[in-house]
Short mmCIF file of C-alpha atoms in Angstrom, two decimals:
data_model
loop_
_atom_site.label_atom_id
_atom_site.label_comp_id
_atom_site.label_asym_id
_atom_site.label_seq_id
_atom_site.Cartn_x
_atom_site.Cartn_y
_atom_site.Cartn_z
CA MET A 1 14.77 60.29 8.80
CA LEU A 2 13.14 62.12 5.90
CA ALA A 3 10.29 64.64 5.95
CA PHE A 4 8.42 66.60 3.28
CA VAL A 5 6.63 69.96 3.64
CA SER A 6 4.80 71.75 0.82
CA SER A 7 5.54 75.44 0.46
CA CYS A 8 5.42 78.13 -2.19
CA GLY A 9 7.82 80.61 -3.81
CA LEU A 10 7.06 83.87 -5.59
CA THR A 11 7.96 85.09 -9.06
CA GLY A 12 6.34 88.36 -10.07
CA ILE A 13 2.70 88.09 -8.98
CA ASP A 14 2.56 84.32 -9.40
CA GLY A 15 3.44 81.60 -6.93
CA PHE A 16 5.25 78.37 -7.79
CA LYS A 17 5.17 75.13 -5.84
CA VAL A 18 8.19 74.36 -3.66
CA SER A 19 8.71 71.03 -1.95
CA VAL A 20 10.83 71.41 1.20
CA GLU A 21 12.67 68.10 1.76
CA ILE A 22 14.53 67.60 5.04
CA ASN A 23 16.90 64.69 5.58
CA LEU A 24 18.39 63.89 8.99
CA ALA A 25 21.36 61.48 8.96
CA HIS A 26 24.09 60.32 11.31
CA GLY A 27 27.39 62.12 10.98
CA MET A 28 29.16 65.32 11.87
CA PRO A 29 26.70 68.10 12.81
CA GLN A 30 26.00 70.11 9.71
CA PHE A 31 23.09 72.18 8.35
CA GLU A 32 23.06 72.63 4.57
CA ILE A 33 20.37 74.22 2.37
CA VAL A 34 20.43 73.36 -1.36
CA GLY A 35 18.09 74.00 -4.26
CA LEU A 36 19.30 77.38 -5.62
CA PRO A 37 18.67 79.47 -2.47
CA ASP A 38 19.55 83.16 -2.31
CA ALA A 39 21.33 84.78 0.63
CA SER A 40 18.14 85.35 2.65
CA VAL A 41 17.20 81.66 2.30
CA LYS A 42 20.66 80.53 3.36
CA GLU A 43 20.34 82.70 6.46
CA SER A 44 17.36 80.56 7.46
CA ARG A 45 19.84 78.23 9.13
CA GLU A 46 20.51 80.65 11.96
CA ARG A 47 16.92 81.86 12.28
CA VAL A 48 15.58 78.30 12.43
CA ARG A 49 18.28 77.21 14.89
CA ALA A 50 17.52 80.06 17.31
CA ALA A 51 13.72 79.79 16.90
CA LEU A 52 13.74 76.08 17.74
CA LYS A 53 15.88 76.51 20.84
CA ASN A 54 13.93 79.54 22.11
CA SER A 55 10.64 77.72 21.55
CA GLY A 56 11.74 74.86 23.82
CA TYR A 57 12.79 72.30 21.18
CA GLN A 58 16.15 70.56 20.90
CA PHE A 59 18.16 71.33 17.78
CA PRO A 60 19.42 68.04 16.28
CA ALA A 61 23.17 67.50 16.54
CA GLU A 62 23.32 65.49 13.31
CA ARG A 63 23.96 65.99 9.60
CA MET A 64 20.96 67.80 8.15
CA THR A 65 20.25 68.58 4.50
CA VAL A 66 17.37 70.75 3.31
CA ASN A 67 16.47 70.60 -0.40
CA LEU A 68 14.15 73.14 -1.97
CA ALA A 69 12.71 71.53 -5.10
CA PRO A 70 12.59 72.22 -7.99
CA ALA A 71 16.31 72.91 -7.84
CA ASP A 72 16.41 74.91 -11.10
CA MET A 73 14.25 77.81 -9.83
CA LYS A 74 15.80 80.48 -7.63
CA LYS A 75 14.31 80.66 -4.12
CA GLU A 76 14.15 84.07 -2.46
CA GLY A 77 13.06 85.50 0.86
CA PRO A 78 12.49 84.17 4.37
CA ALA A 79 9.17 82.43 3.65
CA PHE A 80 10.77 78.97 3.95
CA ASP A 81 11.78 79.39 7.62
CA LEU A 82 8.57 77.90 9.02
CA PRO A 83 8.35 74.86 6.69
CA ILE A 84 12.03 74.07 7.32
CA ALA A 85 11.51 74.20 11.11
CA LEU A 86 8.37 72.04 10.98
CA GLY A 87 10.11 69.56 8.68
CA MET A 88 13.01 69.25 11.12
CA LEU A 89 10.58 68.56 13.98
CA ALA A 90 8.89 65.92 11.81
CA CYS A 91 12.29 64.31 11.23
CA MET A 92 12.80 64.15 15.01
CA GLY A 93 9.37 62.52 15.45
CA LEU A 94 7.74 65.45 17.23
CA ILE A 95 5.23 65.98 14.38
CA ASP A 96 3.53 63.25 12.39
CA GLN A 97 4.26 63.45 8.64
CA ALA A 98 0.58 62.77 7.98
CA ALA A 99 -0.31 66.10 9.63
CA LEU A 100 1.89 67.90 7.07
CA ASN A 101 0.53 66.12 4.00
CA GLY A 102 -1.80 68.30 1.92
CA LEU A 103 -0.78 71.42 3.85
CA CYS A 104 0.99 74.43 2.32
CA VAL A 105 3.24 76.23 4.83
CA PHE A 106 5.17 79.49 4.62
CA GLY A 107 6.32 82.14 7.07
CA GLU A 108 9.39 83.90 8.46
CA LEU A 109 10.69 83.00 11.92
CA SER A 110 11.96 85.46 14.48
CA LEU A 111 14.79 84.38 16.78
CA ASN A 112 12.32 84.05 19.67
CA GLY A 113 10.03 81.73 17.66
CA ALA A 114 7.46 84.31 16.54
CA VAL A 115 6.08 83.91 13.01
CA ARG A 116 6.38 87.07 10.93
CA PRO A 117 4.37 87.93 7.79
CA VAL A 118 6.00 87.54 4.40
CA ARG A 119 5.75 89.30 1.05
CA GLY A 120 3.39 87.84 -1.56
CA ALA A 121 1.08 85.74 0.63
CA LEU A 122 -2.02 86.44 -1.47
CA PRO A 123 -0.53 85.52 -4.89
CA MET A 124 1.00 82.39 -3.37
CA VAL A 125 -2.32 81.24 -1.89
CA ILE A 126 -4.20 81.97 -5.13
CA SER A 127 -1.62 80.07 -7.19
CA GLU A 128 -1.71 77.06 -4.86
CA LEU A 129 -5.52 77.07 -4.89
CA GLU A 130 -5.42 76.88 -8.67
CA ARG A 131 -3.17 73.82 -8.34
CA GLY A 132 -5.62 72.10 -6.01
CA MET A 133 -4.12 72.88 -2.60
CA LYS A 134 -6.85 73.63 -0.03
CA ARG A 135 -5.14 73.87 3.39
CA PHE A 136 -2.68 76.60 4.38
CA LEU A 137 -0.70 77.30 7.53
CA LEU A 138 0.67 80.83 7.40
CA PRO A 139 1.56 83.89 9.54
CA ALA A 140 -1.30 85.59 11.37
CA GLY A 141 0.01 88.89 9.95
CA ASN A 142 -0.87 87.71 6.43
CA ALA A 143 -4.36 86.48 7.30
CA GLY A 144 -6.04 89.83 6.58
CA GLU A 145 -5.13 89.97 2.89
CA ILE A 146 -6.53 86.45 2.39
CA SER A 147 -9.71 87.03 4.40
CA CYS A 148 -11.99 87.11 1.32
CA ILE A 149 -10.64 83.95 -0.31
CA GLU A 150 -13.25 81.20 -0.32
CA GLY A 151 -12.50 77.52 -0.72
CA ALA A 152 -9.29 77.69 1.33
CA GLU A 153 -8.77 76.49 4.89
CA ILE A 154 -6.54 79.17 6.42
CA ILE A 155 -4.76 78.40 9.71
CA PRO A 156 -3.10 81.60 11.02
CA VAL A 157 -0.27 81.12 13.53
CA ASP A 158 1.74 83.68 15.47
CA THR A 159 4.44 81.42 16.94
CA LEU A 160 6.29 78.25 16.02
CA ALA A 161 5.06 76.59 19.21
CA ALA A 162 1.42 77.36 18.29
CA ALA A 163 1.96 75.76 14.88
CA VAL A 164 3.41 72.62 16.49
CA ARG A 165 0.57 72.34 19.02
CA HIS A 166 -1.94 72.63 16.18
CA LEU A 167 -0.28 69.94 14.08
CA THR A 168 0.05 67.53 17.03
CA GLY A 169 -3.59 68.08 18.03
CA GLU A 170 -2.63 69.43 21.45
CA LEU A 171 -4.24 72.82 20.83
CA PRO A 172 -5.97 72.97 17.42
CA ILE A 173 -6.47 76.38 15.77
CA GLN A 174 -9.83 77.09 14.18
CA PRO A 175 -9.61 77.96 10.47
CA GLN A 176 -10.16 81.62 9.62
CA ALA A 177 -13.74 82.40 8.61
CA PRO A 178 -13.98 84.15 5.20
CA VAL A 179 -15.21 87.76 5.17
CA ALA A 180 -17.71 88.94 2.55
CA TYR A 181 -16.21 91.47 0.14
CA ARG A 182 -19.28 93.73 0.47
CA GLN A 183 -18.61 93.93 4.19
CA LEU A 184 -15.10 95.23 3.54
CA ILE A 185 -16.31 97.83 1.04
CA SER A 186 -18.76 99.24 3.58
CA ARG A 187 -15.83 100.18 5.85
CA ARG A 188 -14.19 102.54 3.33
CA GLN A 189 -13.64 106.18 4.21
CA PHE A 190 -12.29 108.94 1.98
CA SER A 191 -10.34 111.87 3.39
CA GLU A 192 -10.98 114.04 0.30
CA ASP A 193 -14.23 115.08 -1.37
CA PHE A 194 -15.10 117.19 -4.40
CA CYS A 195 -17.47 119.28 -2.28
CA HIS A 196 -14.37 121.00 -0.87
CA VAL A 197 -13.18 122.09 -4.33
CA LYS A 198 -14.45 125.63 -4.76
CA GLY A 199 -15.31 126.75 -8.27
CA GLN A 200 -13.48 124.98 -11.13
CA ALA A 201 -16.70 123.70 -12.72
CA LYS A 202 -14.99 123.01 -16.07
CA ALA A 203 -12.16 121.04 -14.49
CA LYS A 204 -14.55 119.00 -12.33
CA ARG A 205 -16.68 118.22 -15.38
CA ALA A 206 -13.55 117.02 -17.20
CA LEU A 207 -12.51 114.80 -14.29
CA GLU A 208 -16.02 113.32 -14.18
CA ILE A 209 -15.66 112.43 -17.88
CA ALA A 210 -12.20 110.99 -17.22
CA ALA A 211 -13.52 108.83 -14.39
CA ALA A 212 -16.47 107.62 -16.45
CA GLY A 213 -14.29 106.46 -19.36
CA SER A 214 -10.89 105.84 -17.66
CA HIS A 215 -9.32 108.66 -19.66
CA ASN A 216 -5.94 110.26 -18.93
CA VAL A 217 -5.95 113.93 -17.89
CA LEU A 218 -3.45 116.80 -17.84
CA LEU A 219 -4.29 119.77 -15.58
CA ILE A 220 -2.52 123.04 -16.44
CA GLY A 221 -2.78 126.02 -14.16
CA PRO A 222 -0.95 128.39 -11.80
CA PRO A 223 0.10 127.35 -8.28
CA GLY A 224 -2.74 127.28 -5.76
CA SER A 225 -5.48 126.79 -8.34
CA GLY A 226 -6.54 123.43 -6.89
CA LYS A 227 -4.89 120.98 -9.30
CA THR A 228 -3.48 118.69 -6.60
CA LEU A 229 -6.67 118.73 -4.52
CA MET A 230 -8.79 117.75 -7.53
CA ALA A 231 -6.35 114.99 -8.45
CA ARG A 232 -6.53 113.58 -4.91
CA CYS A 233 -10.33 113.64 -5.14
CA MET A 234 -10.25 111.52 -8.31
CA PRO A 235 -10.44 108.10 -6.54
CA THR A 236 -13.58 109.24 -4.68
CA ILE A 237 -15.62 109.37 -7.91
CA LEU A 238 -14.32 106.17 -9.48
CA PRO A 239 -16.66 103.16 -9.35
CA ASP A 240 -16.20 100.60 -6.59
CA MET A 241 -13.70 97.89 -7.39
CA THR A 242 -15.16 94.51 -8.17
CA PHE A 243 -13.95 91.55 -6.12
CA GLU A 244 -11.79 90.42 -9.06
CA GLU A 245 -10.22 93.89 -9.35
CA ALA A 246 -9.58 94.01 -5.60
CA LEU A 247 -7.84 90.61 -5.71
CA GLU A 248 -5.71 91.64 -8.69
CA THR A 249 -4.73 94.95 -7.09
CA THR A 250 -3.95 93.40 -3.70
CA ARG A 251 -1.95 90.69 -5.46
CA ILE A 252 0.41 93.33 -6.88
CA HIS A 253 0.72 95.17 -3.57
CA SER A 254 1.32 91.89 -1.76
CA ALA A 255 4.14 91.02 -4.18
CA ALA A 256 5.63 94.45 -3.43
CA GLY A 257 5.24 93.89 0.33
CA ILE A 258 2.99 96.92 0.96
CA VAL A 259 -0.39 95.41 1.84
CA PRO A 260 -2.11 97.56 4.52
CA PRO A 261 -2.95 96.07 7.95
CA THR A 262 -6.62 95.92 6.94
CA GLY A 263 -5.76 93.26 4.37
CA LEU A 264 -7.56 93.21 1.04
CA LEU A 265 -7.49 96.55 -0.80
CA THR A 266 -11.02 97.86 -1.27
CA GLU A 267 -10.18 101.43 -2.33
CA ARG A 268 -8.71 102.14 -5.72
CA PRO A 269 -5.02 102.92 -5.25
CA PHE A 270 -3.72 106.47 -5.59
CA ARG A 271 0.01 106.63 -6.27
CA SER A 272 1.88 109.94 -6.38
CA PRO A 273 5.63 109.41 -6.96
CA HIS A 274 7.91 112.41 -6.49
CA HIS A 275 9.31 114.04 -9.62
CA THR A 276 12.81 112.80 -8.66
CA ALA A 277 11.62 109.17 -9.02
CA SER A 278 13.92 106.93 -11.05
CA HIS A 279 13.02 104.80 -14.04
CA ALA A 280 13.12 101.61 -11.94
CA SER A 281 10.92 103.02 -9.16
CA LEU A 282 8.25 104.13 -11.63
CA VAL A 283 8.24 101.20 -14.06
CA GLY A 284 9.60 98.52 -11.75
CA GLY A 285 12.84 96.63 -11.53
CA GLY A 286 15.68 95.94 -9.15
CA PRO A 287 17.45 92.58 -8.83
CA ASN A 288 14.13 90.77 -8.27
CA ALA A 289 12.09 92.70 -10.90
CA LEU A 290 9.61 94.06 -8.35
CA PRO A 291 6.55 96.09 -9.43
CA GLY A 292 6.91 99.87 -9.78
CA GLU A 293 4.53 102.76 -9.23
CA ILE A 294 2.64 102.23 -12.49
CA SER A 295 1.77 98.67 -11.45
CA LYS A 296 0.94 99.67 -7.87
CA ALA A 297 -1.54 102.15 -9.43
CA HIS A 298 -3.26 99.34 -11.36
CA ASN A 299 -7.07 99.79 -11.30
CA GLY A 300 -6.53 103.20 -9.70
CA VAL A 301 -4.93 106.59 -10.27
CA LEU A 302 -1.32 107.50 -11.03
CA PHE A 303 -0.75 111.17 -10.23
CA LEU A 304 2.33 112.94 -11.60
CA ASP A 305 2.59 116.40 -10.09
CA GLU A 306 4.81 118.98 -11.85
CA LEU A 307 5.01 116.81 -14.98
CA PRO A 308 7.84 118.70 -16.78
CA GLU A 309 10.11 118.20 -13.75
CA TYR A 310 10.27 114.41 -14.29
CA ARG A 311 13.24 113.03 -16.18
CA ARG A 312 12.63 112.60 -19.89
CA ASP A 313 13.46 108.87 -19.91
CA VAL A 314 11.06 108.29 -16.99
CA LEU A 315 8.17 109.96 -18.83
CA GLU A 316 8.89 108.16 -22.09
CA ALA A 317 8.80 104.83 -20.24
CA LEU A 318 5.10 105.45 -19.57
CA ARG A 319 4.15 105.29 -23.24
CA GLN A 320 4.08 101.52 -23.70
CA PRO A 321 2.23 100.66 -20.44
CA MET A 322 -0.37 103.36 -21.19
CA GLU A 323 -1.13 101.67 -24.52
CA ASP A 324 -0.84 98.00 -23.57
CA GLY A 325 -2.08 97.97 -19.96
CA PHE A 326 0.89 95.90 -18.74
CA VAL A 327 4.65 96.17 -18.36
CA THR A 328 7.29 93.45 -18.68
CA ILE A 329 10.44 93.87 -16.57
CA THR A 330 13.49 91.86 -17.57
CA ARG A 331 16.58 91.54 -15.41
CA VAL A 332 19.54 89.16 -15.48
CA SER A 333 18.06 86.86 -12.83
CA ALA A 334 14.32 87.54 -13.20
CA GLN A 335 11.57 88.48 -15.63
CA SER A 336 8.08 89.50 -14.56
CA THR A 337 4.98 90.90 -16.25
CA TYR A 338 2.73 93.16 -14.19
CA PRO A 339 -0.64 94.66 -15.14
CA SER A 340 -0.61 98.46 -15.27
CA ARG A 341 -4.04 99.70 -16.30
CA PHE A 342 -4.49 103.05 -14.56
CA VAL A 343 -5.95 106.53 -14.99
CA LEU A 344 -3.08 108.96 -15.45
CA VAL A 345 -3.68 112.38 -13.89
CA CYS A 346 -0.90 114.92 -14.44
CA SER A 347 -0.54 118.51 -13.36
CA MET A 348 1.84 121.25 -14.38
CA ASN A 349 2.34 124.98 -14.34
CA PRO A 350 1.80 126.85 -17.62
CA CYS A 351 5.33 128.33 -17.46
CA PRO A 352 8.50 128.14 -15.32
CA CYS A 353 7.33 130.82 -12.88
CA GLY A 354 3.81 129.37 -12.88
CA ASN A 355 1.94 132.65 -13.36
CA LEU A 356 1.07 132.59 -17.06
CA GLY A 357 -2.66 133.31 -17.25
CA SER A 358 -2.93 134.09 -13.54
CA ARG A 359 -5.40 136.77 -12.49
CA THR A 360 -3.38 137.75 -9.44
CA GLN A 361 0.30 137.46 -10.42
CA GLN A 362 2.28 138.65 -13.43
CA CYS A 363 4.29 136.16 -15.51
CA ARG A 364 8.06 136.85 -15.61
CA CYS A 365 8.95 134.32 -18.30
CA THR A 366 10.02 135.04 -21.87
CA PRO A 367 8.34 133.21 -24.79
CA ASN A 368 11.48 131.11 -25.34
CA GLU A 369 11.57 130.07 -21.67
CA ILE A 370 7.91 129.05 -21.82
CA ARG A 371 8.49 127.06 -25.01
CA ARG A 372 11.52 125.23 -23.60
CA TYR A 373 9.62 124.43 -20.40
CA LEU A 374 6.61 123.00 -22.20
CA ASN A 375 8.72 121.09 -24.71
CA ARG A 376 10.02 118.90 -21.86
CA ILE A 377 6.88 116.85 -22.55
CA SER A 378 7.17 115.02 -25.85
CA GLY A 379 4.44 115.05 -28.47
CA PRO A 380 3.96 111.24 -28.40
CA LEU A 381 3.37 111.31 -24.64
CA LEU A 382 0.99 114.26 -24.96
CA ASP A 383 -0.95 112.39 -27.63
CA ARG A 384 -1.59 109.60 -25.14
CA ILE A 385 -3.16 112.01 -22.64
CA ASP A 386 -6.79 112.24 -23.70
CA MET A 387 -7.77 115.54 -22.06
CA HIS A 388 -5.84 118.77 -21.44
CA ILE A 389 -7.61 121.01 -18.95
CA GLU A 390 -6.84 124.63 -18.14
CA VAL A 391 -7.39 125.40 -14.45
CA GLU A 392 -7.86 129.05 -13.56
CA SER A 393 -6.84 130.59 -10.26
CA ILE A 394 -9.64 132.03 -8.13
CA PRO A 395 -9.00 135.36 -6.34
CA ALA A 396 -8.92 135.04 -2.57
CA GLU A 397 -11.78 137.49 -2.07
CA LYS A 398 -14.08 135.25 -4.11
CA LEU A 399 -13.24 132.03 -2.28
CA SER A 400 -15.25 133.05 0.79
CA GLU A 401 -18.27 133.74 -1.43
CA ILE A 402 -18.28 130.22 -2.91
CA GLY A 403 -20.07 127.59 -0.82
CA LEU A 404 -19.68 123.81 -0.86
CA SER A 405 -20.09 122.31 -4.31
CA GLU A 406 -21.43 118.95 -5.49
CA SER A 407 -20.19 116.01 -3.41
CA SER A 408 -18.16 113.08 -4.70
CA ASP A 409 -21.04 110.70 -3.96
CA SER A 410 -23.41 112.38 -6.41
CA ILE A 411 -20.71 112.61 -9.10
CA ARG A 412 -19.82 108.94 -8.57
CA ALA A 413 -23.47 107.96 -9.11
CA ARG A 414 -23.35 109.43 -12.64
CA VAL A 415 -19.95 107.84 -13.29
CA GLU A 416 -21.22 104.42 -12.24
CA ALA A 417 -24.29 104.79 -14.49
CA ALA A 418 -22.02 105.56 -17.47
CA ARG A 419 -19.73 102.63 -16.59
CA ASP A 420 -22.74 100.29 -16.48
CA VAL A 421 -23.59 101.36 -20.03
CA GLN A 422 -20.03 100.59 -21.14
CA LEU A 423 -19.93 97.22 -19.38
CA ALA A 424 -23.16 96.20 -21.15
CA ARG A 425 -21.83 97.41 -24.52
CA TYR A 426 -18.47 95.65 -24.24
CA ARG A 427 -19.59 92.50 -22.44
CA ASP A 428 -18.71 90.27 -25.42
CA ILE A 429 -15.35 91.83 -26.34
CA GLY A 430 -13.59 91.72 -22.97
CA ILE A 431 -13.00 95.40 -22.20
CA HIS A 432 -14.41 97.56 -19.42
CA SER A 433 -14.27 101.23 -20.49
CA ASN A 434 -14.14 103.50 -23.52
CA ALA A 435 -10.44 104.23 -23.01
CA GLU A 436 -9.67 100.58 -23.81
CA LEU A 437 -11.20 100.72 -27.30
CA ASN A 438 -8.77 99.74 -30.07
CA ALA A 439 -8.74 99.97 -33.86
CA ARG A 440 -10.85 96.81 -34.19
CA THR A 441 -13.61 97.91 -31.82
CA LEU A 442 -13.57 101.70 -32.20
CA ALA A 443 -15.77 102.03 -35.30
CA GLY A 444 -18.53 99.77 -33.99
CA ALA A 445 -18.71 101.42 -30.56
CA CYS A 446 -18.44 105.07 -31.69
CA GLN A 447 -21.27 105.64 -34.13
CA MET A 448 -21.54 109.35 -35.03
CA THR A 449 -24.21 111.50 -36.60
CA PRO A 450 -23.22 113.06 -39.99
CA ALA A 451 -22.85 116.51 -38.40
CA ALA A 452 -20.63 115.12 -35.65
CA LYS A 453 -18.40 113.35 -38.16
CA GLU A 454 -18.03 116.52 -40.24
CA LEU A 455 -17.14 118.57 -37.14
CA LEU A 456 -14.54 116.05 -35.99
CA LEU A 457 -12.80 115.99 -39.38
CA ALA A 458 -12.80 119.79 -39.62
CA SER A 459 -11.41 120.15 -36.08
CA THR A 460 -8.67 117.60 -36.69
CA GLU A 461 -7.55 119.40 -39.85
CA ARG A 462 -7.70 122.86 -38.30
CA LEU A 463 -5.80 121.90 -35.13
CA LYS A 464 -3.38 119.68 -37.09
CA LEU A 465 -3.96 116.77 -34.71
CA SER A 466 -2.37 113.35 -35.10
CA ASN A 467 -4.33 110.20 -35.83
CA ARG A 468 -3.88 109.16 -32.20
CA ALA A 469 -5.35 112.48 -31.02
CA TYR A 470 -8.26 111.91 -33.42
CA THR A 471 -9.10 108.59 -31.79
CA ARG A 472 -8.69 110.07 -28.30
CA ILE A 473 -11.25 112.76 -29.12
CA LEU A 474 -13.61 110.08 -30.39
CA LYS A 475 -13.25 108.00 -27.22
CA VAL A 476 -13.84 111.04 -24.99
CA ALA A 477 -16.90 111.98 -27.04
CA ARG A 478 -18.20 108.42 -26.60
CA THR A 479 -17.90 108.82 -22.82
CA ILE A 480 -19.65 112.21 -22.89
CA ALA A 481 -22.50 110.63 -24.85
CA ASP A 482 -22.75 107.84 -22.27
CA LEU A 483 -22.95 110.42 -19.47
CA ASP A 484 -25.60 112.38 -21.40
CA GLY A 485 -27.61 109.26 -22.22
CA PHE A 486 -27.17 109.22 -26.04
CA ALA A 487 -26.70 106.06 -28.07
CA ASP A 488 -24.89 107.87 -30.92
CA ILE A 489 -22.25 110.58 -30.67
CA GLY A 490 -23.66 113.95 -31.61
CA GLU A 491 -22.22 117.31 -32.57
CA GLU A 492 -22.35 118.61 -29.00
CA GLN A 493 -20.31 115.70 -27.65
CA ILE A 494 -17.64 116.13 -30.34
CA ALA A 495 -17.49 119.89 -29.68
CA GLU A 496 -16.93 119.34 -25.96
CA ALA A 497 -14.33 116.65 -26.55
CA VAL A 498 -12.41 118.90 -28.97
CA GLN A 499 -12.22 121.60 -26.29
CA TYR A 500 -10.07 119.26 -24.25
CA ARG A 501 -7.42 119.15 -27.05
CA THR A 502 -6.99 122.86 -27.72
CA LEU A 503 -3.74 122.95 -25.73
CA ASP A 504 -2.12 121.13 -28.66
CA ARG A 505 -2.43 124.33 -30.64
CA LYS A 506 -2.10 126.85 -27.82
CA TYR A 507 1.15 125.63 -26.28
CA TRP A 508 2.81 123.10 -28.55
CA GLY A 509 1.74 124.34 -31.96
#
C-alpha cells in the first residue's frame, strides 16, 4: 500500500513543499525514514509508534518506508510527525486517501497522541497559500498566529485521534473563523507611558522625532536619569503596525519559535539583549541559521543598554543591517536572509563611573579613562546613529514637584500625522520613512531654503562631520519639518537637527 500526504518544511522565513510518501510492504518489520532527514526527523519513528498505540491504533508489523521529497533538501524538526502518522493509517485503510488530497498537514506528536505546536507555522502556511494550497490541518497551538489569514481553511487539532475522526467524517471539525486585524489591535495594552517620565523635555522631543522618522538614537546620561524608562516607552509612540507589517514580524518570530500565546503580533517588538550577548545571538546564526535579535526587532525597537559594554565585533556587526535593512546568515548547512529594519535606541553613561555632568555626584574619572571608555564605540557606528541626546539627572527634591507629563497617546498622534505625510511623499518610490532615504531620493525629498543650506554647510565644516553625518542631519531635519508642518526644510529645522550631533565634537573630537 502507498499513501501520500502534503506537508511543508521551513528554511529561514520561507516554507517549501514536502511530499510525505509512505509505502507499506510485506517483509521483516522495519521503519525507515529517507529524504535527507535530520536527527529530530529520524526520531519521529519512536514518537509516531507510541502515539499510534496510545491513541488506540495498531502499529503495522510490516516493512515501512517513509520518503520526504524532495530528497535533496534537508528536513528539520518534528513537524512531519502528524503527516507520517496519518499516512500510515491511510496505508492500513483507516483513512481514505481522497480525504488527504489537497490538504497540507504538519504537527509534532506527543507519546500519548497529543498534537503539539511547531516552529514556523505562519511562514509555512503563507508559503503554501502562495503555491495554491487552501486547506490546512495543523496543531491547535498554532491556530492563533494564523487567525488573521484569509483564504485558508484552517482545521486545528489537539490529538491524533481527533484528526483521524475529522478525516473519516466521524466527528468533523469546523474550520477556524478568521479574526479581523483591527479587532486584535484593539486589545493592545502598554505597561509603559511617557506621562510617567518626569522632566527630560529635550530627550522626549528627540524621541518623538526619532519615532516620526525611524531614526536611530543614542542617549547619554548618568545612572538614574531615565534613559532606560524612555527607551522602553519608545514603542508606545510608534504608529500602529499595518497588517502586512504584523504578518512579516510574526513570520520572523514564528521561525524563531517565540510567537506569544495570543498569536499574531500586533505590538511593535521591543528587544533588549544583554551586553554579554554573542555575535550569533544578536545577528543570528547557529547550525540552522536562525534569526537573531536584530531580526526579531524588525518593525520595532532594538534597545542596547550600556552600549560601550558590548563586544566590539558585536557592535560592528550592526553596521550593515542598519544600512541595508536585512541580514544574510550563511552557515555550512544553511543560508537565510532575514529583514532587520528597526529603530536602534542605545544608552550609555558619559564616563566609566557614570557621573560626568551629574548635578548630584562628582566624577572620579581621569580624561584618559573617559576617552578610552568612549572610544569603545567606533566612528563608523556612531555615524549611523542619527541623534545623540544628552540626558540630565534631576535632583530628587525636584522630582516630587514635577507632575505627570504628556501621555504617549498624544505624542503618537503627532508621530502618526508626520508618518502619513511621509507615506504620501514616498508612495511611488517604495519607502516608508525619512530614515530610509538614499542618495537617489535624498535631494528630491529634502528641499532646503537658501539660509538652511548655508547653515548646514557651515555646521558640517565647523564640527568636522563626515558625509554620512551630513545626510543624517538632513534626514532628521526633514522629519522635524514634517512634524512642524513645513514643505521645505528651514533654518530652524537644520539648527535643531545639528544640536543632535554636537556629541561628535564634545566627546569624540
